[in-house]
PDB file of C-alpha atoms and ligand atoms in Angstrom:
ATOM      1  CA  UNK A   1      -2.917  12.009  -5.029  1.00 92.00           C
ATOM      2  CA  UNK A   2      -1.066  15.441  -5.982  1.00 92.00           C
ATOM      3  CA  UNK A   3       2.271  14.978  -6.409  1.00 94.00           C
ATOM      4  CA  UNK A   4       4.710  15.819  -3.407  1.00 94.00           C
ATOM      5  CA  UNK A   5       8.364  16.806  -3.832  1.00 96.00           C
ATOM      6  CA  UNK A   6      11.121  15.425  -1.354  1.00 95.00           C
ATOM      7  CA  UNK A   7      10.983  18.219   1.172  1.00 96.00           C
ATOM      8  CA  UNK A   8       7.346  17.813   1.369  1.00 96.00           C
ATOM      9  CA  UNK A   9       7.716  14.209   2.170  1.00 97.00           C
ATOM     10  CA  UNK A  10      10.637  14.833   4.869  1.00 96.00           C
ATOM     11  CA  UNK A  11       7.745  17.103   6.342  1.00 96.00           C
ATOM     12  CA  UNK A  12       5.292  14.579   6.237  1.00 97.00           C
ATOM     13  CA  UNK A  13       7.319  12.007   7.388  1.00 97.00           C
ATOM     14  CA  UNK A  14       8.385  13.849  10.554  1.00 96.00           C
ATOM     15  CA  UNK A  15       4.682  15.500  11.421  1.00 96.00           C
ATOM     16  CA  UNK A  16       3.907  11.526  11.317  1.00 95.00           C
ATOM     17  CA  UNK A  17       6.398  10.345  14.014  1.00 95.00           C
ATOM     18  CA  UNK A  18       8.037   8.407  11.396  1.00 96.00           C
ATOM     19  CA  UNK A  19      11.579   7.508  13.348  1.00 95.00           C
ATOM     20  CA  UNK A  20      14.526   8.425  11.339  1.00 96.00           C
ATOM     21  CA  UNK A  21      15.782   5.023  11.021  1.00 96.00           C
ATOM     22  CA  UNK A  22      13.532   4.082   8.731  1.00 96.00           C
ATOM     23  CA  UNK A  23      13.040   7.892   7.159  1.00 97.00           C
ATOM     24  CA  UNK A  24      16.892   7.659   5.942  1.00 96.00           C
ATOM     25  CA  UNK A  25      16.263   4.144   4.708  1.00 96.00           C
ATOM     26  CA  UNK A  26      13.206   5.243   2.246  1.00 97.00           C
ATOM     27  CA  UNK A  27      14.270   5.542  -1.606  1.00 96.00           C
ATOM     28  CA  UNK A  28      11.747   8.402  -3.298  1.00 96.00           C
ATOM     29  CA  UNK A  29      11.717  10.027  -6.581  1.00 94.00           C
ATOM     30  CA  UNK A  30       8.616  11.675  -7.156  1.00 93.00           C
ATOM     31  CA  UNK A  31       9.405  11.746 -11.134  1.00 93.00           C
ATOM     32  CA  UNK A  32       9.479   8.064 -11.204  1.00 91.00           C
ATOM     33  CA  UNK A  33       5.202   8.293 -10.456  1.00 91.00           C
ATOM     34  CA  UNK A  34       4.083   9.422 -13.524  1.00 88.00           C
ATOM     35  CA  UNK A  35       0.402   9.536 -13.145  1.00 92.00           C
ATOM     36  CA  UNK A  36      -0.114  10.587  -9.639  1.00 94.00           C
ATOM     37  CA  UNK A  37      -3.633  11.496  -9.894  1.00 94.00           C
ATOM     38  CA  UNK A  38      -4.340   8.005 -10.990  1.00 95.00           C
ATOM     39  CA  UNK A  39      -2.640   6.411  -7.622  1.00 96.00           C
ATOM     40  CA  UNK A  40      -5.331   6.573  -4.199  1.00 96.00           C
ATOM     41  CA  UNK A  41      -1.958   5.838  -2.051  1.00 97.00           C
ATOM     42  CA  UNK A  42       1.705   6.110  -2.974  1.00 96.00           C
ATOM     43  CA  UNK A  43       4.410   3.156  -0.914  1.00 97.00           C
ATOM     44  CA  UNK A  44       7.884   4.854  -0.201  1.00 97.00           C
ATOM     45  CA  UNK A  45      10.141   1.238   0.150  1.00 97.00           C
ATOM     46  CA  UNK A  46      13.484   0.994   1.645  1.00 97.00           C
ATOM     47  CA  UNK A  47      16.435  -0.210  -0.916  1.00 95.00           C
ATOM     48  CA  UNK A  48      15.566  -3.698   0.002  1.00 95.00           C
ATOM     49  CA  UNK A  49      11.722  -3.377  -0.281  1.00 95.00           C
ATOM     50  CA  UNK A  50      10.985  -4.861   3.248  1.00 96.00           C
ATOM     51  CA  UNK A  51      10.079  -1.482   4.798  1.00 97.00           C
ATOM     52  CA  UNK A  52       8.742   1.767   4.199  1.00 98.00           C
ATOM     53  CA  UNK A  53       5.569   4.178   4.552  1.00 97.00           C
ATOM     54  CA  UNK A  54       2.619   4.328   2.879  1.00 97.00           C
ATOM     55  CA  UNK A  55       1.371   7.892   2.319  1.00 97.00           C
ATOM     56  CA  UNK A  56      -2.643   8.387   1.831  1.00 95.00           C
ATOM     57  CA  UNK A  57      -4.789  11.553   0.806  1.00 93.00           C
ATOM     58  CA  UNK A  58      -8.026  10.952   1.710  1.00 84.00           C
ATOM     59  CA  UNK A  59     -10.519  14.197   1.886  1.00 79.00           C
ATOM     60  CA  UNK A  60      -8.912  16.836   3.288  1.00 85.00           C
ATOM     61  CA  UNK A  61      -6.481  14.111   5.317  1.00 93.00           C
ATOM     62  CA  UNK A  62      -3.131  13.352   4.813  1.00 95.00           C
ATOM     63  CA  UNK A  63      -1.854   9.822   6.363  1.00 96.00           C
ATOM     64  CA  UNK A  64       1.576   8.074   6.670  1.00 96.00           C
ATOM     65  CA  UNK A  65       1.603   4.559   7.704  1.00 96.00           C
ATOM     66  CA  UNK A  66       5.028   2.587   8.141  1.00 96.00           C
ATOM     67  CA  UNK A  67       5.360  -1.048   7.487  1.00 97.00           C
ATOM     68  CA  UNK A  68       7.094  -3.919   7.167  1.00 97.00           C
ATOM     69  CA  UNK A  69       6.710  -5.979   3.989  1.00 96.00           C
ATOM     70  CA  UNK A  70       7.398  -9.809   4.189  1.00 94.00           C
ATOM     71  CA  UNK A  71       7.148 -12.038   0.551  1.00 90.00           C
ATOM     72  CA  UNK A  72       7.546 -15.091   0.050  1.00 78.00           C
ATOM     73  CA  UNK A  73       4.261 -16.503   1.392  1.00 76.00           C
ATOM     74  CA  UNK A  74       4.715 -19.979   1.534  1.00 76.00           C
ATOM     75  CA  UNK A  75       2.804 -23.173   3.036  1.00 75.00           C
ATOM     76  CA  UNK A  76       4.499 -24.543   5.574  1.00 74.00           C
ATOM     77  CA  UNK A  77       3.402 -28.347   5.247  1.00 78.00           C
ATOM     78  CA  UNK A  78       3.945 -28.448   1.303  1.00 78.00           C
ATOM     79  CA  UNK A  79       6.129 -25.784   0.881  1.00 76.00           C
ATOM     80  CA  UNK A  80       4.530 -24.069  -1.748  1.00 78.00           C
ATOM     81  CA  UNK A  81       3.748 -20.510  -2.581  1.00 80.00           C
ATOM     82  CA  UNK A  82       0.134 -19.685  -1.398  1.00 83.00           C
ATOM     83  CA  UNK A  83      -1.700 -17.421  -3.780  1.00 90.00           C
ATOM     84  CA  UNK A  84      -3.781 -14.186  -1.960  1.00 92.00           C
ATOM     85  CA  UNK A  85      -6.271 -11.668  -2.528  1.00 95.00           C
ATOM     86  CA  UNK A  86      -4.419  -8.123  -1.511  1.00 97.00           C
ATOM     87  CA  UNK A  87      -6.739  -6.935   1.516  1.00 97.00           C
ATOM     88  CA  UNK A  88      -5.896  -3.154   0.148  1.00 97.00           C
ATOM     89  CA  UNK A  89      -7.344  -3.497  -3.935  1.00 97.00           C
ATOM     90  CA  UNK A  90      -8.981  -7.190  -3.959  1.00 96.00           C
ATOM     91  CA  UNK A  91      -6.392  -8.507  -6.760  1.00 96.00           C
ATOM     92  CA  UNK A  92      -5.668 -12.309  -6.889  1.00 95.00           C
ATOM     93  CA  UNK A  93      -2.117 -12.925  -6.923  1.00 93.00           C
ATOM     94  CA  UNK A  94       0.336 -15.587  -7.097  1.00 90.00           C
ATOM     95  CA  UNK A  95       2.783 -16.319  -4.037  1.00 88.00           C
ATOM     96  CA  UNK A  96       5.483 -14.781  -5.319  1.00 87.00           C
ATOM     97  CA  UNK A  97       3.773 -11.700  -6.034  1.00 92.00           C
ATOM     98  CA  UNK A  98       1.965 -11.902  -2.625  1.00 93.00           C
ATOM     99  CA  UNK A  99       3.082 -10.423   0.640  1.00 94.00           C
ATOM    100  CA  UNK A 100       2.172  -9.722   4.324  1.00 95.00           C
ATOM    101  CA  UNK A 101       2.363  -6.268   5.905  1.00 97.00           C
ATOM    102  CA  UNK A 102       2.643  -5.170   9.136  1.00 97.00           C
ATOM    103  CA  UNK A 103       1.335  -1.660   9.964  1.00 96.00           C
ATOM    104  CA  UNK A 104       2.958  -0.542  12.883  1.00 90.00           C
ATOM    105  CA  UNK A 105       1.297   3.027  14.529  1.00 92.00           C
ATOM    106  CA  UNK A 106       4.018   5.544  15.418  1.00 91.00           C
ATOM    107  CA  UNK A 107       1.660   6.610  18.658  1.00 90.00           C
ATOM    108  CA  UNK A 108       1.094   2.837  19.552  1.00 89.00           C
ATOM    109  CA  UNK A 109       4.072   1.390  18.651  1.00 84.00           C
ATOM    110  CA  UNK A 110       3.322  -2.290  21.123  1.00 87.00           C
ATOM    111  CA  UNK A 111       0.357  -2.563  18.736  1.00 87.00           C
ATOM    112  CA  UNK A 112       1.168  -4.467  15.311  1.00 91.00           C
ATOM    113  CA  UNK A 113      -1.608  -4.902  12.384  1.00 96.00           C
ATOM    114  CA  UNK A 114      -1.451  -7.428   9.315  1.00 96.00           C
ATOM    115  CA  UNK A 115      -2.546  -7.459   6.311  1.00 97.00           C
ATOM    116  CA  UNK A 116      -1.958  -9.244   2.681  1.00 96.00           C
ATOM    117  CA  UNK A 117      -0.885  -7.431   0.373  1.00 96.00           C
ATOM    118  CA  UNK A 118       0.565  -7.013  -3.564  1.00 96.00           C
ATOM    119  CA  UNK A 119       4.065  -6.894  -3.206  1.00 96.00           C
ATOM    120  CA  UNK A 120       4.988  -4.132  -5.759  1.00 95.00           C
ATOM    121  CA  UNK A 121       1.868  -2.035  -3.141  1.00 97.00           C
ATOM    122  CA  UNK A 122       0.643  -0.349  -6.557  1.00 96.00           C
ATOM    123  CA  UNK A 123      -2.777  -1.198  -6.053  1.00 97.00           C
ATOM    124  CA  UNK A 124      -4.242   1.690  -7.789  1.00 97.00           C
ATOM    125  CA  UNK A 125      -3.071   0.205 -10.812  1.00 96.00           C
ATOM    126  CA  UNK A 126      -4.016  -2.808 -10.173  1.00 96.00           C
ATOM    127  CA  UNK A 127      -7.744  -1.971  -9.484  1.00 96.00           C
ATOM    128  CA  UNK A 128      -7.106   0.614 -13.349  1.00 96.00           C
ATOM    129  CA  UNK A 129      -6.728  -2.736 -15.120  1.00 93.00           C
ATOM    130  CA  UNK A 130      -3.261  -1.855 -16.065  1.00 93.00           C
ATOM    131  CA  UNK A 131      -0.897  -4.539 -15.048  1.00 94.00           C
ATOM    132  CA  UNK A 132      -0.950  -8.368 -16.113  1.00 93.00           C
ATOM    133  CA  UNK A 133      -1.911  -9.241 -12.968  1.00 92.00           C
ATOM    134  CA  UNK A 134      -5.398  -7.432 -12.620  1.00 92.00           C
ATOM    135  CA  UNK A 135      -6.255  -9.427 -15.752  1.00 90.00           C
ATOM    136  CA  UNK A 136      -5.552 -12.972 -14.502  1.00 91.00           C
ATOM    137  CA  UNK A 137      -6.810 -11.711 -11.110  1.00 92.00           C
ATOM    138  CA  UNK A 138     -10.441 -10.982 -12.857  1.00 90.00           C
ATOM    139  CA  UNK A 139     -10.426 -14.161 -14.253  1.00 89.00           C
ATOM    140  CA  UNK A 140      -9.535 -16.011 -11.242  1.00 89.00           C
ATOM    141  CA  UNK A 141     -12.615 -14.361  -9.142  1.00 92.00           C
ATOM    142  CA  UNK A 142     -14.848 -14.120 -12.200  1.00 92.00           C
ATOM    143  CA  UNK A 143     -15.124 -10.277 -11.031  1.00 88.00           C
ATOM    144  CA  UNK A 144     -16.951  -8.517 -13.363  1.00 87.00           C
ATOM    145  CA  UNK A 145     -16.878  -4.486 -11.773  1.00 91.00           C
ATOM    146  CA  UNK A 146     -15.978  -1.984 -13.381  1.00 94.00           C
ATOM    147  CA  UNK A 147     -13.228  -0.223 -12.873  1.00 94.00           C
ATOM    148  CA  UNK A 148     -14.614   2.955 -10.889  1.00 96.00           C
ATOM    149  CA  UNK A 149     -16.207   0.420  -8.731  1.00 96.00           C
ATOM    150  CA  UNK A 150     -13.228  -1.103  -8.204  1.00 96.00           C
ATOM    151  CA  UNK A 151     -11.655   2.092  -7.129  1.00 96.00           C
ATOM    152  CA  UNK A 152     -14.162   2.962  -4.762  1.00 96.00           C
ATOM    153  CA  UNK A 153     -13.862  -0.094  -3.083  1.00 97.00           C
ATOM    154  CA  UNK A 154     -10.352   0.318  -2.764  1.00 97.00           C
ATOM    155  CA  UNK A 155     -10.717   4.079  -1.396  1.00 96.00           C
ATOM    156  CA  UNK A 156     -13.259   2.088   0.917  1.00 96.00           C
ATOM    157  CA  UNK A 157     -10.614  -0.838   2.175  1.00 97.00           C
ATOM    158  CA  UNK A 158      -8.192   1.937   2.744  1.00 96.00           C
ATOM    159  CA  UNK A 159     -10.350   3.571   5.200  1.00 94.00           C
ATOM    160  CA  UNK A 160     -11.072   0.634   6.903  1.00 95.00           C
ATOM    161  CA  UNK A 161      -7.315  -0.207   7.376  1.00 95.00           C
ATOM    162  CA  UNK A 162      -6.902   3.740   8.747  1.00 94.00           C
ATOM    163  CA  UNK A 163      -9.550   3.018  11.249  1.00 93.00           C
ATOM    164  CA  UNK A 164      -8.495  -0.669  12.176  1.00 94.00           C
ATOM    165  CA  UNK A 165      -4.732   0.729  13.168  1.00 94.00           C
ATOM    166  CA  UNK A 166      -5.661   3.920  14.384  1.00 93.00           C
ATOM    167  CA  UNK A 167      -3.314   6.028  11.837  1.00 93.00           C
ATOM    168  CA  UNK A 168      -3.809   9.585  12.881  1.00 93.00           C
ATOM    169  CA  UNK A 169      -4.370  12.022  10.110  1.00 94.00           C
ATOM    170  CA  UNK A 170      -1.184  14.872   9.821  1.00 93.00           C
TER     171      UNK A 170
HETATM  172 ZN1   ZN B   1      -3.226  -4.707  -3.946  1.00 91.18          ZN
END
């Protein structure tokens, strides 16, 4: 991704229908990403992380896709955290590092989409091999890629997910 500055995301947000509810909710300092051209998508949370907007370069596209986060994935008959491979970067992780997201299109908004998901959404590090969990996670699937493969699969299961909901590019 190139970096974007905070009037560049207001723009975004509003050429992508994003309703200002949640736009005034969203918590973004673009100095707090300090590797941008390492990340293939960027999440925008509200204060309470259970909301925000994912925004995607892909090509020559530029996407922004709002969802709801929920963590806390539990079992219902033993009560226990269920562990989860993130449907966005393939990583294993532990229930309480696991989450659901719902992908809601601005243009269809009666049409809902879930997913599982990391909860801290930084897959692109994930998939780099730089966080704890992309470690155990290899060791859990006995996943021997590389790391550029692991990229392009994630660039791949992000396209997927634009197609499945319908996200319009801006
Ligand atoms: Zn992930």
């Amino acid at each position: 991704m190139k970096k974007i500055t905070t009037n560049e995301l207001t723009e975004r947000l509003k050429a992508g229908k994003i309703k200002p509810r949640l736009r005034s909710k969203l918590r973004f300092n673009p100095d707090n990403i300090e590797n941008w051209e390492d990340m293939e998508f960027i999440a925008v949370f509200d204060q309470n992380h259970k909301e925000g907007v994912i925004l995607l370069d892909n090509s020559n596209h530029s996407y922004v896709i709002p969802f709801n986060l929920t963590t806390g994935l539990t079992n219902k008959s033993t009560g226990r955290s269920n562990a989860i491979t993130c449907d966005f970067c393939t990583t294993w992780q532990i229930g309480k590092r696991a989450a659901s997201i719902t992908i809601i299109n601005p243009t269809e908004p009666n049409r809902t989409f879930g997913f599982l998901c990391c909860t801290d959404l930084d897959c692109s590090s994930h998939v780099r091999n730089k966080t704890a969990e992309s470690v155990l996670s290899r060791t859990q699937l006995r996943e021997d890629l590389t790391v550029n493969d692991r990229i392009v699969r994630l660039k791949k299961n992000l396209i997927k997910i634009i197609e499945n909901t319908n996200i319009q590019s801006l």
